[in-house]
Amino acid sequence: MTVTPPCLDAARRAVARSASSCPGRLRLAPLTLALLMAGAAAQAAPADERAELEQLRATTHALIQALVDSGLISPEKAQTLVQQAQRARPAEAAAATGTAPARNVVRIPYVSETAKAEMREQIKQEVLAQARSERWGEPGALPDWLSRIGLEGDVRVRLQREFFSKDNITPNDINGGWRSQDQTPAWAPDLANTTNDRDRVTLRARLGVSGELGGGWAAGLRAATGSDASPVSTSQTLAGSDGHLGKYQLWLDRAFVKWQAQPGQVLEGTTLVAGRFANPFFGTDLSWPSDLNFDGLAASHRRALGSRAAVFAHAGAFPLQEFSISGADKWLYGGQIGGEWKPDERTQLTLGLAYYDFNRIEGHASDQATPSGVDAGVVPYLTSQYPRSVRQKGNTLIRLNQSPLEVTDAAVWGLASRFRPIDLTLAASFHHFAPVTVRASFDYIKNTAFDLDDIRRRSLTPALELKDKTTAMQARVTVGSARVDKAGDWQAGFTWRRIERDAWPDAFTDTTWHLGGTNYDGWSLGGEYGIGPGTSLGLRWTSTRNLDDGQSLLFNGQKNFSNADLKIDVLQVELNSRF
């Protein structure tokens, strides 16, 4: 049986009553509460301790008055606390003299100094624990659920100058420009400007919220700007949505639910995510631009191999286009394995090998007329087209609507090649020159699905000649601070890139390089300098040129626009702010 002195019982009850009656930020500090307990117990103490406890009670009253003077509690609240402590004393005295109904209390006529010290320490620790958990006396204390909510955002204002070579073929050249293409094969038939330099200011604003739900569950949302629903850019060209300082749209950029296995669980190291979320794969912007997000499901697993190595795996399934009247939905499937290794404390190497299957995105030409009558809108037709809303430039295209009744209509384009690329990425970080960090990466892509016989069959063009141009490479070196988070932080880098026309679907390429697309090589040089907390200035120059595969004429003598001159330089000056 636990033996509890009556003075401690009275003190604890007084503390409980005072704690329940005070708002969180007005509750007494733990040590002051402990003194108040001792003062409340003075009447029930033995005579030889009464003088000491009376002195302690006087000290407690002085401390309460000091708290009132400092503004931590109000005079009314201080009076309430003193009255609560006083009400506890008569009851204990009556019980001690037998004038009140007997209770099952073991009375201790004497409490040793050691016992008193233990009681004080026990009470102090209990109150301290409650104070920490409930954030007593903390100005602006918020409810506990808010501590599980996180906010993040960024704003970027960019001045961009686009320089076009005067040697470029114009979109509507009298002798046949980019937009004159109407037969298989074709390249970039949507180009509208290839010769007129352009100045513009763009804005990117993103705001995200995430919540930790407990048990490894989390959810998140993010909204972002964007001139359109493009998958690869959230930049909004400034001039008003319809010109003349009109307002802009916000798009749902991310919305996801995530589960992460907790330490000690069977699936420790595993993460599952569903909805619309950030790129789950390791790699560079040669494959997936930084603004791009994924729709669908993804799973990741990471396992440490000692203190210096780890292996990881990623996999996912992502819908690209869904049809209500056709089973030929388009999907992206991806898988990746890789590893990390630290040969020493200042060096880290990461290697990843990914395989992607862009399922059913290739084009299938048809020599049948558009369904009409009762078949209109019911019979699928040309569902394999590569939509103009997402395609950029560079990939080889085939004409899909080849019915003799529709040869005079606008061409409907589809991708000539299938796409099942492998992506090998190697990255290294060197911290030998602290505080300067050196990072280097190399990325290699090969589209393994290019098949000329298959393209001839699907394009209904048996005599088609087309070279296999299906590789891409990028090398990058960056030096400077690990992150640009405050004034004085800096980074500078150089990147070289080469991406052949059918190495990667051009819809999913960075919009700075060559203003989007494939079939070019070039370089980029730039840097970023911190000018304040979370704020930096950036400068970058990117120069690219169309590739030449040495093939001058194609089917029916049509000009080979895969080799046409297209030289583009891009200057970007930007102000970034992150929170």
Coordinates of C-alpha atoms in Angstrom, one line a residue:
M1 CA 0.0 0.0 0.0
T2 CA 1.3 3.4 -0.9
V3 CA 1.5 5.7 2.2
T4 CA 0.6 9.3 1.3
P5 CA 1.1 12.2 3.9
P6 CA -2.1 14.2 4.3
C7 CA -0.2 17.4 3.6
L8 CA 0.7 16.0 0.1
D9 CA -2.9 15.0 -0.5
A10 CA -4.1 18.5 0.2
A11 CA -1.4 20.1 -1.9
R12 CA -2.1 17.9 -4.9
R13 CA -5.8 18.6 -4.8
A14 CA -5.1 22.3 -4.6
V15 CA -2.8 22.1 -7.6
A16 CA -5.4 20.0 -9.6
R17 CA -8.1 22.6 -8.9
S18 CA -5.9 25.5 -9.9
A19 CA -4.6 23.9 -13.0
S20 CA -8.1 23.1 -14.3
S21 CA -9.2 26.7 -13.7
C22 CA -6.4 28.4 -15.5
P23 CA -5.9 28.9 -19.2
G24 CA -2.8 27.2 -20.6
R25 CA -0.7 30.4 -20.9
L26 CA -1.7 31.7 -17.4
R27 CA -0.8 28.6 -15.4
L28 CA 2.0 28.9 -12.7
A29 CA 5.5 27.8 -13.5
P30 CA 6.3 24.3 -12.1
L31 CA 8.6 25.5 -9.2
T32 CA 6.0 28.1 -8.0
L33 CA 3.3 25.4 -8.0
A34 CA 5.4 23.1 -5.9
L35 CA 5.9 25.9 -3.4
L36 CA 2.2 26.6 -3.3
M37 CA 1.6 22.9 -2.5
A38 CA 3.9 23.2 0.5
G39 CA 2.2 26.4 1.7
A40 CA -1.3 24.8 1.4
A41 CA -0.1 21.9 3.6
A42 CA 1.2 24.1 6.5
Q43 CA -2.0 23.7 8.7
A44 CA -1.8 19.9 8.6
A45 CA 2.0 19.7 9.4
P46 CA 3.3 18.7 12.9
A47 CA 4.1 21.5 15.3
D48 CA 7.9 21.2 14.9
E49 CA 7.6 21.8 11.2
R50 CA 4.9 24.5 11.3
A51 CA 7.3 27.4 11.5
E52 CA 9.3 26.2 8.5
L53 CA 6.2 25.7 6.4
E54 CA 4.7 29.0 7.5
Q55 CA 7.9 30.6 6.2
L56 CA 7.6 28.6 3.0
R57 CA 4.0 29.7 2.6
A58 CA 5.0 33.4 3.0
T59 CA 7.6 32.9 0.3
T60 CA 4.9 31.3 -2.0
H61 CA 2.7 34.4 -1.5
A62 CA 5.6 36.6 -2.4
L63 CA 6.2 34.6 -5.5
I64 CA 2.6 34.8 -6.6
Q65 CA 2.7 38.6 -6.1
A66 CA 5.8 38.7 -8.3
L67 CA 4.0 36.8 -11.0
V68 CA 1.1 39.3 -10.8
D69 CA 3.6 42.2 -11.0
S70 CA 5.3 40.8 -14.0
G71 CA 2.0 40.4 -15.8
L72 CA 2.1 36.6 -16.1
I73 CA -1.2 36.1 -14.2
S74 CA -4.0 38.5 -13.2
P75 CA -4.7 39.7 -9.6
E76 CA -8.0 37.9 -9.8
K77 CA -6.4 34.7 -10.8
A78 CA -3.8 35.0 -8.0
Q79 CA -6.6 35.5 -5.4
T80 CA -8.4 32.4 -6.7
L81 CA -5.3 30.3 -6.3
V82 CA -4.7 31.4 -2.7
Q83 CA -8.4 30.8 -1.8
Q84 CA -8.3 27.3 -3.3
A85 CA -5.2 26.5 -1.2
Q86 CA -6.8 27.9 1.9
R87 CA -10.0 25.8 1.4
A88 CA -7.9 22.6 1.3
R89 CA -6.5 23.3 4.8
P90 CA -9.6 23.2 7.1
A91 CA -10.7 19.8 5.7
E92 CA -7.3 18.3 6.4
A93 CA -7.3 19.8 9.9
A94 CA -10.7 18.5 10.7
A95 CA -9.7 15.0 9.5
A96 CA -6.6 15.2 11.7
T97 CA -8.6 16.1 14.9
G98 CA -11.4 13.7 14.3
T99 CA -14.1 16.3 14.0
A100 CA -14.8 15.2 10.4
P101 CA -15.9 11.8 9.1
A102 CA -13.0 9.5 9.2
R103 CA -11.4 8.6 5.8
N104 CA -9.1 5.9 4.8
V105 CA -6.0 8.0 5.4
V106 CA -2.8 6.9 6.9
R107 CA -1.5 9.8 9.1
I108 CA 2.2 10.4 9.4
P109 CA 3.0 12.6 12.4
Y110 CA 6.5 13.4 11.1
V111 CA 7.8 13.8 7.5
S112 CA 11.6 13.6 7.3
E113 CA 13.7 16.0 5.2
T114 CA 14.5 13.2 2.8
A115 CA 10.8 12.4 2.3
K116 CA 9.9 16.0 1.8
A117 CA 12.7 16.4 -0.8
E118 CA 11.4 13.3 -2.7
M119 CA 7.9 14.7 -2.6
R120 CA 9.0 18.1 -3.9
E121 CA 11.0 16.5 -6.7
Q122 CA 8.1 14.1 -7.6
I123 CA 5.6 17.0 -7.8
K124 CA 8.1 19.1 -9.7
Q125 CA 8.7 16.5 -12.4
E126 CA 4.9 15.8 -12.8
V127 CA 4.2 19.5 -13.3
L128 CA 7.1 20.0 -15.6
A129 CA 6.0 17.1 -17.8
Q130 CA 2.5 18.6 -18.0
A131 CA 3.9 22.1 -18.7
R132 CA 6.0 20.8 -21.6
S133 CA 3.1 18.8 -23.1
E134 CA 0.6 21.7 -22.8
R135 CA 3.1 24.5 -23.5
W136 CA 2.2 26.5 -20.3
G137 CA 3.1 30.1 -20.3
E138 CA 4.2 30.0 -24.0
P139 CA 3.0 33.1 -25.8
G140 CA 0.9 32.3 -28.9
A141 CA 0.7 28.6 -28.0
L142 CA -1.4 26.8 -30.6
P143 CA -3.5 23.7 -30.5
D144 CA -1.6 20.4 -30.7
W145 CA -3.1 19.4 -34.1
L146 CA -1.6 22.5 -35.6
S147 CA 1.9 21.3 -34.8
R148 CA 1.3 18.4 -37.3
I149 CA 0.5 20.8 -40.2
G150 CA 3.3 22.2 -42.4
L151 CA 3.2 25.0 -44.9
E152 CA 5.6 25.7 -47.7
G153 CA 5.7 27.9 -50.7
D154 CA 7.8 29.9 -53.2
V155 CA 7.6 32.8 -55.5
R156 CA 9.8 33.3 -58.6
V157 CA 9.8 36.3 -60.8
R158 CA 11.8 35.8 -64.0
L159 CA 12.9 38.0 -66.9
Q160 CA 13.5 35.9 -70.0
R161 CA 15.0 36.9 -73.3
E162 CA 14.7 34.4 -76.2
F163 CA 17.1 34.9 -79.1
F164 CA 16.4 33.1 -82.5
S165 CA 18.9 32.8 -85.3
K166 CA 18.0 34.7 -88.5
D167 CA 19.1 31.5 -90.3
N168 CA 16.2 29.5 -88.9
I169 CA 13.5 28.3 -91.3
T170 CA 10.4 30.4 -90.7
P171 CA 7.1 28.6 -89.7
N172 CA 5.4 29.7 -93.0
D173 CA 8.2 29.9 -95.5
I174 CA 7.0 30.4 -99.1
N175 CA 9.1 27.4 -100.1
G176 CA 7.7 25.3 -97.3
G177 CA 8.0 26.1 -93.6
W178 CA 7.5 24.1 -90.4
R179 CA 3.7 24.4 -90.5
S180 CA 3.5 23.3 -94.2
Q181 CA 4.1 19.6 -93.2
D182 CA 1.1 17.4 -93.8
Q183 CA 2.5 14.0 -94.6
T184 CA 4.4 11.2 -92.7
P185 CA 7.0 11.8 -91.3
A186 CA 6.8 15.3 -89.7
W187 CA 8.7 17.2 -87.0
A188 CA 7.4 20.2 -85.0
P189 CA 4.5 21.1 -87.3
D190 CA 3.1 23.4 -84.5
L191 CA 6.0 25.9 -84.4
A192 CA 4.7 29.5 -84.5
N193 CA 7.9 31.5 -84.0
T194 CA 11.5 30.7 -85.1
T195 CA 12.9 34.1 -86.1
N196 CA 11.5 36.8 -83.9
D197 CA 13.3 37.5 -80.6
R198 CA 11.0 37.6 -77.6
D199 CA 11.1 39.4 -74.2
R200 CA 8.8 38.4 -71.4
V201 CA 8.4 38.3 -67.6
T202 CA 7.1 35.2 -66.0
L203 CA 5.8 34.4 -62.5
R204 CA 5.7 31.1 -60.6
A205 CA 3.9 30.9 -57.3
R206 CA 3.3 27.7 -55.3
L207 CA 1.7 27.2 -52.0
G208 CA 1.5 23.8 -50.3
V209 CA 0.2 22.3 -47.1
S210 CA 1.0 18.9 -45.6
G211 CA -0.3 17.1 -42.5
E212 CA 1.1 14.3 -40.4
L213 CA -1.9 12.2 -39.4
G214 CA -0.1 9.7 -37.2
G215 CA 0.8 6.1 -37.6
G216 CA 2.9 6.9 -40.6
W217 CA 0.0 8.5 -42.6
A218 CA 0.2 11.9 -44.2
A219 CA -1.6 14.0 -46.8
G220 CA -0.7 17.1 -48.8
L221 CA -2.1 19.7 -51.2
R222 CA -0.3 22.3 -53.4
A223 CA -1.6 24.9 -55.7
A224 CA 0.5 26.6 -58.4
T225 CA 0.3 29.1 -61.2
G226 CA 0.6 28.3 -64.9
S227 CA -0.3 29.7 -68.3
D228 CA -2.0 26.5 -69.2
A229 CA -2.4 22.9 -68.0
S230 CA 1.0 21.9 -69.3
P231 CA 2.5 19.0 -67.3
V232 CA 6.1 20.5 -67.3
S233 CA 5.8 24.2 -66.4
T234 CA 4.1 26.3 -63.7
S235 CA 5.3 29.6 -65.1
Q236 CA 2.8 32.3 -65.9
T237 CA 3.6 34.9 -68.5
L238 CA 2.8 38.3 -67.1
A239 CA 0.5 40.6 -69.0
G240 CA -2.8 39.5 -67.5
S241 CA -4.5 36.2 -68.3
D242 CA -6.3 38.0 -71.2
G243 CA -4.0 40.9 -71.3
H244 CA -4.2 44.4 -69.6
L245 CA -3.4 43.3 -66.0
G246 CA -6.1 40.6 -65.8
K247 CA -5.9 38.1 -63.0
Y248 CA -4.4 34.6 -63.2
Q249 CA -5.5 31.0 -62.6
L250 CA -4.3 28.6 -59.9
W251 CA -4.0 24.9 -60.7
L252 CA -4.1 21.9 -58.5
D253 CA -0.5 20.9 -58.6
R254 CA -0.4 18.2 -56.0
A255 CA -2.9 16.3 -53.9
F256 CA -1.9 13.0 -52.3
V257 CA -2.2 10.6 -49.4
K258 CA 1.0 8.9 -48.2
W259 CA 1.9 6.1 -45.9
Q260 CA 5.3 5.3 -44.5
A261 CA 6.1 2.2 -42.5
Q262 CA 7.3 3.0 -39.0
P263 CA 10.7 1.9 -37.4
G264 CA 10.4 -1.7 -36.2
Q265 CA 7.5 -2.7 -38.6
V266 CA 7.9 -5.5 -41.1
L267 CA 7.9 -3.0 -44.0
E268 CA 10.2 -0.5 -42.4
G269 CA 11.7 1.7 -45.1
T270 CA 8.7 1.4 -47.4
T271 CA 6.6 4.4 -48.6
L272 CA 3.4 4.3 -50.6
V273 CA 1.7 7.3 -52.1
A274 CA -1.4 7.9 -54.2
G275 CA -2.9 10.9 -56.0
R276 CA -0.9 13.6 -57.6
F277 CA 2.6 13.9 -56.1
A278 CA 6.3 14.8 -56.7
N279 CA 8.6 12.7 -58.9
P280 CA 9.3 9.5 -57.0
F281 CA 12.3 8.5 -59.1
F282 CA 16.0 9.4 -58.7
G283 CA 17.4 11.2 -61.7
T284 CA 18.0 14.6 -63.4
D285 CA 15.9 17.1 -65.4
L286 CA 17.1 15.4 -68.6
S287 CA 14.2 12.9 -68.0
W288 CA 11.8 14.6 -65.6
P289 CA 11.7 18.4 -65.3
S290 CA 11.5 19.8 -61.7
D291 CA 8.0 21.3 -62.2
L292 CA 6.5 17.9 -63.3
N293 CA 4.3 15.9 -61.0
F294 CA 2.9 12.4 -61.3
D295 CA -0.7 11.1 -61.2
G296 CA -1.3 7.6 -60.0
L297 CA 0.3 5.2 -57.5
A298 CA 3.9 4.8 -56.5
A299 CA 5.9 2.7 -54.0
S300 CA 9.4 3.1 -52.7
H301 CA 11.7 1.1 -50.5
R302 CA 15.1 1.9 -48.9
R303 CA 17.3 -0.4 -46.9
A304 CA 20.5 0.6 -45.2
L305 CA 23.5 -1.8 -45.6
G306 CA 25.6 -0.7 -42.6
S307 CA 26.5 2.9 -42.0
R308 CA 28.0 3.7 -45.4
A309 CA 25.7 2.1 -48.0
A310 CA 22.1 1.7 -48.8
V311 CA 19.9 0.3 -51.7
F312 CA 16.6 1.6 -52.9
A313 CA 13.8 0.7 -55.3
H314 CA 11.0 2.7 -56.8
A315 CA 8.0 1.6 -58.9
G316 CA 4.8 3.3 -60.1
A317 CA 1.8 3.2 -62.5
F318 CA 0.5 6.5 -63.8
P319 CA -2.4 7.1 -66.1
L320 CA -1.6 9.4 -69.1
Q321 CA -5.0 9.5 -71.0
E322 CA -8.3 7.8 -70.3
F323 CA -11.1 7.3 -72.8
S324 CA -14.8 6.8 -72.1
I325 CA -15.5 4.8 -75.2
S326 CA -12.2 2.9 -75.7
G327 CA -10.1 0.4 -73.8
A328 CA -6.9 1.8 -75.3
D329 CA -6.1 4.0 -72.3
K330 CA -2.5 5.3 -72.1
W331 CA -0.4 4.6 -69.1
L332 CA 3.2 5.1 -67.9
Y333 CA 4.8 2.3 -65.9
G334 CA 8.1 2.8 -64.3
G335 CA 10.6 0.9 -62.1
Q336 CA 14.0 1.8 -60.7
I337 CA 16.7 0.2 -58.6
G338 CA 19.8 1.9 -57.2
G339 CA 22.2 2.3 -54.4
E340 CA 24.1 4.8 -52.3
W341 CA 27.7 4.5 -51.1
K342 CA 29.9 6.7 -48.9
P343 CA 33.5 5.7 -49.3
D344 CA 34.4 8.3 -46.6
E345 CA 32.6 10.9 -44.6
R346 CA 33.1 13.6 -47.3
T347 CA 32.1 11.7 -50.4
Q348 CA 28.7 10.2 -51.5
L349 CA 27.9 8.3 -54.7
T350 CA 24.4 7.4 -56.0
L351 CA 23.6 5.2 -58.9
G352 CA 20.1 4.5 -60.3
L353 CA 18.9 2.4 -63.2
A354 CA 15.3 3.0 -64.4
Y355 CA 13.1 1.5 -67.0
Y356 CA 9.9 3.2 -68.3
D357 CA 7.1 1.9 -70.5
F358 CA 5.0 4.6 -72.1
N359 CA 2.2 2.2 -72.9
R360 CA 0.0 2.9 -76.0
I361 CA 1.2 6.4 -76.6
E362 CA 2.4 5.5 -80.1
G363 CA 0.3 6.5 -83.1
H364 CA -1.8 4.1 -85.3
A365 CA -2.8 5.6 -88.7
S366 CA -6.3 4.9 -90.1
D367 CA -7.5 5.0 -93.8
Q368 CA -11.1 4.9 -92.5
A369 CA -13.3 8.0 -92.5
T370 CA -14.5 9.7 -89.3
P371 CA -17.4 7.8 -87.8
S372 CA -20.7 9.5 -88.5
G373 CA -24.4 9.0 -88.0
V374 CA -25.2 6.5 -85.2
D375 CA -21.4 5.7 -84.9
A376 CA -20.4 9.3 -84.2
G377 CA -19.0 9.6 -80.6
V378 CA -19.5 5.9 -80.0
V379 CA -16.9 4.2 -82.2
P380 CA -13.4 5.1 -81.2
Y381 CA -11.4 6.9 -83.8
L382 CA -7.8 8.2 -83.8
T383 CA -7.5 7.8 -80.0
S384 CA -3.8 7.2 -80.5
Q385 CA -3.2 10.9 -81.5
Y386 CA -0.4 12.8 -79.7
P387 CA -2.4 15.8 -78.5
R388 CA -1.3 19.3 -79.5
S389 CA -1.9 20.5 -76.0
V390 CA 1.0 18.4 -74.7
R391 CA 3.4 17.8 -77.5
Q392 CA 6.3 20.3 -77.9
K393 CA 8.8 19.6 -80.7
G394 CA 11.4 17.1 -81.9
N395 CA 9.8 13.7 -81.9
T396 CA 9.1 12.0 -85.3
L397 CA 5.3 12.2 -86.1
I398 CA 3.1 10.2 -88.4
R399 CA -0.2 11.3 -89.9
L400 CA -3.1 9.4 -88.6
N401 CA -6.1 10.5 -90.6
Q402 CA -5.2 9.1 -94.0
S403 CA -8.7 8.5 -95.4
P404 CA -9.0 9.8 -99.0
L405 CA -12.1 11.7 -97.7
E406 CA -9.9 13.6 -95.2
V407 CA -6.6 14.3 -96.9
T408 CA -7.6 17.9 -97.3
D409 CA -8.4 18.2 -93.5
A410 CA -5.9 19.3 -90.9
A411 CA -3.5 16.5 -90.1
V412 CA -3.9 14.6 -86.9
W413 CA -0.5 13.5 -85.6
G414 CA 0.7 10.5 -83.7
L415 CA 4.1 9.4 -82.4
A416 CA 6.1 7.4 -84.9
S417 CA 8.1 5.5 -82.3
R418 CA 7.1 3.5 -79.3
F419 CA 8.9 4.6 -76.1
R420 CA 10.4 2.1 -73.6
P421 CA 13.5 4.0 -72.4
I422 CA 16.1 3.0 -69.9
D423 CA 17.7 5.7 -67.8
L424 CA 21.1 5.4 -66.1
T425 CA 22.0 8.1 -63.6
L426 CA 25.2 8.6 -61.6
A427 CA 25.6 11.4 -59.1
A428 CA 28.4 12.3 -56.8
S429 CA 28.8 14.9 -53.9
F430 CA 32.2 16.0 -52.6
H431 CA 32.5 17.9 -49.3
H432 CA 36.3 18.1 -49.2
F433 CA 36.4 21.9 -49.6
A434 CA 33.9 22.9 -46.9
P435 CA 32.0 25.1 -46.9
V436 CA 32.1 24.7 -50.7
T437 CA 30.4 21.5 -52.0
V438 CA 31.1 20.0 -55.4
R439 CA 28.4 18.0 -57.1
A440 CA 28.6 16.2 -60.4
S441 CA 26.1 14.0 -62.3
F442 CA 25.8 12.1 -65.6
D443 CA 22.6 10.8 -67.1
Y444 CA 22.2 8.5 -70.1
I445 CA 18.9 7.5 -71.8
K446 CA 18.3 5.0 -74.5
N447 CA 14.8 4.3 -76.0
T448 CA 14.8 0.6 -76.6
A449 CA 11.5 0.4 -78.4
F450 CA 12.4 2.1 -81.7
D451 CA 11.5 -0.4 -84.5
L452 CA 11.4 0.9 -88.2
D453 CA 9.3 -2.1 -89.4
D454 CA 6.7 -1.4 -86.7
I455 CA 6.6 2.3 -87.6
R456 CA 6.1 1.5 -91.3
R457 CA 3.2 -0.8 -90.4
R458 CA 1.5 1.6 -88.0
S459 CA 2.0 4.6 -90.3
L460 CA 0.7 2.8 -93.4
T461 CA 3.9 3.9 -95.1
P462 CA 5.8 0.8 -96.3
A463 CA 8.6 2.8 -98.0
L464 CA 9.4 5.0 -95.0
E465 CA 13.1 5.6 -94.3
L466 CA 13.9 6.8 -90.8
K467 CA 17.2 6.7 -88.8
D468 CA 17.4 5.4 -85.3
K469 CA 18.0 8.5 -83.2
T470 CA 17.1 7.4 -79.7
T471 CA 19.8 8.3 -77.2
A472 CA 20.2 11.3 -74.8
M473 CA 23.1 12.3 -72.5
Q474 CA 23.7 15.0 -69.9
A475 CA 26.7 16.0 -67.8
R476 CA 26.5 18.6 -65.0
V477 CA 28.9 20.1 -62.5
T478 CA 27.8 22.4 -59.6
V479 CA 29.9 24.1 -57.0
G480 CA 29.0 26.3 -54.0
S481 CA 26.9 26.2 -50.9
A482 CA 25.0 23.0 -50.2
R483 CA 21.8 25.1 -50.3
V484 CA 21.1 28.8 -51.0
D485 CA 19.1 29.6 -47.9
K486 CA 20.5 32.9 -46.6
A487 CA 22.5 36.0 -47.7
G488 CA 26.0 35.1 -48.9
D489 CA 25.1 31.5 -50.0
W490 CA 25.9 30.8 -53.6
Q491 CA 26.0 28.1 -56.3
A492 CA 27.3 28.1 -59.9
G493 CA 27.1 25.3 -62.5
F494 CA 27.7 24.2 -66.0
T495 CA 25.6 21.6 -67.9
W496 CA 26.0 20.0 -71.3
R497 CA 23.2 18.1 -73.0
R498 CA 22.4 16.1 -76.1
I499 CA 19.0 14.6 -76.8
E500 CA 18.1 12.9 -80.0
R501 CA 14.7 13.2 -81.6
D502 CA 13.1 9.9 -80.4
A503 CA 15.0 9.3 -77.2
W504 CA 12.2 10.6 -74.9
P505 CA 8.6 11.8 -75.4
D506 CA 9.0 15.6 -76.1
A507 CA 5.8 16.3 -74.0
F508 CA 7.9 15.6 -70.8
T509 CA 10.9 17.8 -71.5
D510 CA 12.2 21.0 -69.8
T511 CA 10.8 24.2 -71.3
T512 CA 14.1 26.2 -70.9
W513 CA 16.3 23.9 -73.0
H514 CA 15.5 24.7 -76.7
L515 CA 12.2 26.1 -75.4
G516 CA 11.1 22.5 -74.9
G517 CA 11.4 19.3 -76.9
T518 CA 14.1 17.0 -78.3
N519 CA 16.5 16.8 -81.2
Y520 CA 19.2 19.3 -80.1
D521 CA 22.5 19.7 -78.2
G522 CA 23.8 22.6 -76.2
W523 CA 25.0 23.9 -72.9
S524 CA 23.9 26.0 -70.0
L525 CA 25.9 28.2 -67.6
G526 CA 24.5 29.9 -64.6
G527 CA 24.4 30.6 -60.9
E528 CA 22.4 31.7 -57.9
Y529 CA 23.4 34.1 -55.0
G530 CA 21.6 34.6 -51.7
I531 CA 20.6 38.1 -50.9
G532 CA 18.4 37.5 -47.8
P533 CA 16.7 34.8 -45.8
G534 CA 15.2 32.4 -48.3
T535 CA 15.7 34.9 -51.1
S536 CA 18.2 34.7 -54.0
L537 CA 19.1 36.2 -57.4
G538 CA 19.8 33.8 -60.3
L539 CA 21.3 34.2 -63.8
R540 CA 21.4 31.5 -66.5
W541 CA 22.3 31.4 -70.2
T542 CA 21.3 28.4 -72.3
S543 CA 22.3 27.8 -75.9
T544 CA 21.0 25.0 -78.1
R545 CA 21.0 23.9 -81.8
N546 CA 19.0 21.3 -83.8
L547 CA 20.9 18.1 -84.5
D548 CA 21.7 17.0 -88.1
D549 CA 21.4 13.3 -88.8
G550 CA 22.9 13.7 -92.3
Q551 CA 19.7 12.5 -94.1
S552 CA 18.7 15.3 -96.5
L553 CA 15.6 13.8 -98.3
L554 CA 12.8 11.5 -97.1
F555 CA 9.7 9.9 -98.5
N556 CA 8.4 11.6 -101.7
G557 CA 11.2 14.1 -101.6
Q558 CA 9.8 16.0 -98.7
K559 CA 12.2 18.3 -96.9
N560 CA 13.7 16.7 -93.8
F561 CA 12.7 19.0 -91.0
S562 CA 14.5 16.8 -88.5
N563 CA 17.7 18.5 -89.9
A564 CA 16.3 22.0 -90.4
D565 CA 18.2 24.9 -88.8
L566 CA 16.8 25.9 -85.4
K567 CA 19.1 27.8 -83.1
I568 CA 17.8 29.2 -79.9
D569 CA 19.6 31.0 -77.0
V570 CA 17.8 31.8 -73.7
L571 CA 18.8 34.3 -71.1
Q572 CA 17.1 34.1 -67.7
V573 CA 17.4 36.6 -64.7
E574 CA 15.2 35.6 -61.8
L575 CA 14.4 36.5 -58.2
N576 CA 13.4 33.6 -56.0
S577 CA 11.9 33.6 -52.5
R578 CA 11.1 30.4 -50.5
F579 CA 9.4 29.8 -47.2

